[in-house]
Amino acid sequence: MRRDSRLSGVLHVLLHMAEHPGPMTSEMLARAMGTNPVVIRRLMAGLRERGFVRSEKGHGGGWTIACDLAAVTLLDVYEALGRPGLLAMGNRTEAPGCLVEQAVNAALGDAFDEAEALLLRRFGALTLAALSADFHQRLAKRGGSTDLEKNHAA
Amino acid sequence: MRRDSRLSGVLHVLLHMAEHPGPMTSEMLARAMGTNPVVIRRLMAGLRERGFVRSEKGHGGGWTIACDLAAVTLLDVYEALGRPGLLAMGNRTEAPGCLVEQAVNAALGDAFDEAEALLLRRFGALTLAALSADFHQRLAKRGGSTDLEKNHAA
DNA sequence: GATATACGTAACATATAAAGTTTCATGAGA
DNA sequence: TCTCATGAAACTTTATATGTTACGTATATC
């Protein structure tokens, strides 16, 4: 399957929610993302458990942000998704008896660990507020609207 | 599917070949790796095209190393495998019209690009000779044999 | 209270890619 | 000629993200 896009997707959802006054339903968000409401609910389940968002049932219900955007990093979001695997490659065996494989594992494993650490460091250094600020900068430069319908094809 | 282990696997194969006088058949290598001869041939196809290894058919045939281990880096091997994807995550959409998604893509894309660059840098800095040297160091410390049968379960 | 709305969850379907397997053709040495 | 070994195609298996359907539950409006 192609690369996991859950982090990318959930950030997209969160930033749209930040621009939208009042709750957004899974249906609205799914339309914006070109996907299914159930996919949205799955993405959001972990975030709800951590208290980053809140969901309300029934009329006027939907999703609302329940945290300070400046206090939540991409690392927090990543962890709320269940820490999905970051690298597409890995060692063939975990604890091989073969010394050759141990040498290979050690060399590759170091590189893999470093790359993972780099990603987590980068995630930890970016807040949702920073992402939102970047969005608003792009918006000012282009002079568009924050309205969902203006930015997404119907 | 679990993480791609082709690079790990092909390095394992190469280092065993380096320790073995004369050609090794796909059958021998497959037994050592706990896999199928066809899998070995698939792994080696790209390396053969680049001249890193040579294959001979018929009696006494098999695979032999055809390069200077000190001149070939893990990056060369990685490229011979067809540059398989390094990261398990990616952006949801490549060139989105949505400014929110553009902001998300920019932030994540930078981190992803850096992680990939780090991995390729690390691969490029490691030669097969360095891996082999590390293996021999481990061997001296443990005082074992380079014989395949001694290091792999039957 | 009845109805429509919206989330929660389970179950199932689809798509993709690595890995494993089977089969047959081809070439090389004994 | 017979056996060994690679080359390549085709098929199966497995894992996982994503997409879809269906049904239960809670809530607001009428």
Short mmCIF file of C-alpha atoms (C1' of nucleotides) in Angstrom, two decimals, chain C:
data_model
loop_
_atom_site.label_atom_id
_atom_site.label_comp_id
_atom_site.label_asym_id
_atom_site.label_seq_id
_atom_site.Cartn_x
_atom_site.Cartn_y
_atom_site.Cartn_z
"C1'" DG C 1 -42.64 11.17 22.56
"C1'" DA C 2 -41.38 10.87 17.63
"C1'" DT C 3 -38.03 12.09 14.37
"C1'" DA C 4 -33.84 13.52 12.37
"C1'" DT C 5 -29.05 14.19 13.29
"C1'" DA C 6 -24.42 12.71 14.39
"C1'" DC C 7 -21.06 9.98 16.70
"C1'" DG C 8 -19.18 4.91 18.00
"C1'" DT C 9 -18.09 0.61 16.51
"C1'" DA C 10 -17.94 -3.65 14.22
"C1'" DA C 11 -17.56 -6.03 10.05
"C1'" DC C 12 -16.44 -6.35 5.52
"C1'" DA C 13 -14.30 -4.91 1.01
"C1'" DT C 14 -10.44 -2.92 -1.69
"C1'" DA C 15 -5.79 -1.70 -3.00
"C1'" DT C 16 -0.98 -2.14 -2.83
"C1'" DA C 17 3.53 -4.07 -2.14
"C1'" DA C 18 6.85 -7.31 -0.15
"C1'" DA C 19 7.69 -11.94 0.29
"C1'" DG C 20 7.06 -16.76 -0.88
"C1'" DT C 21 6.20 -20.42 -4.38
"C1'" DT C 22 5.70 -22.97 -8.71
"C1'" DT C 23 6.97 -23.69 -13.28
"C1'" DC C 24 9.47 -23.74 -17.42
"C1'" DA C 25 13.14 -22.15 -20.47
"C1'" DT C 26 18.09 -21.57 -21.12
"C1'" DG C 27 22.86 -22.24 -20.68
"C1'" DA C 28 27.05 -24.63 -18.86
"C1'" DG C 29 29.75 -28.38 -17.19
"C1'" DA C 30 30.40 -33.47 -16.25
#
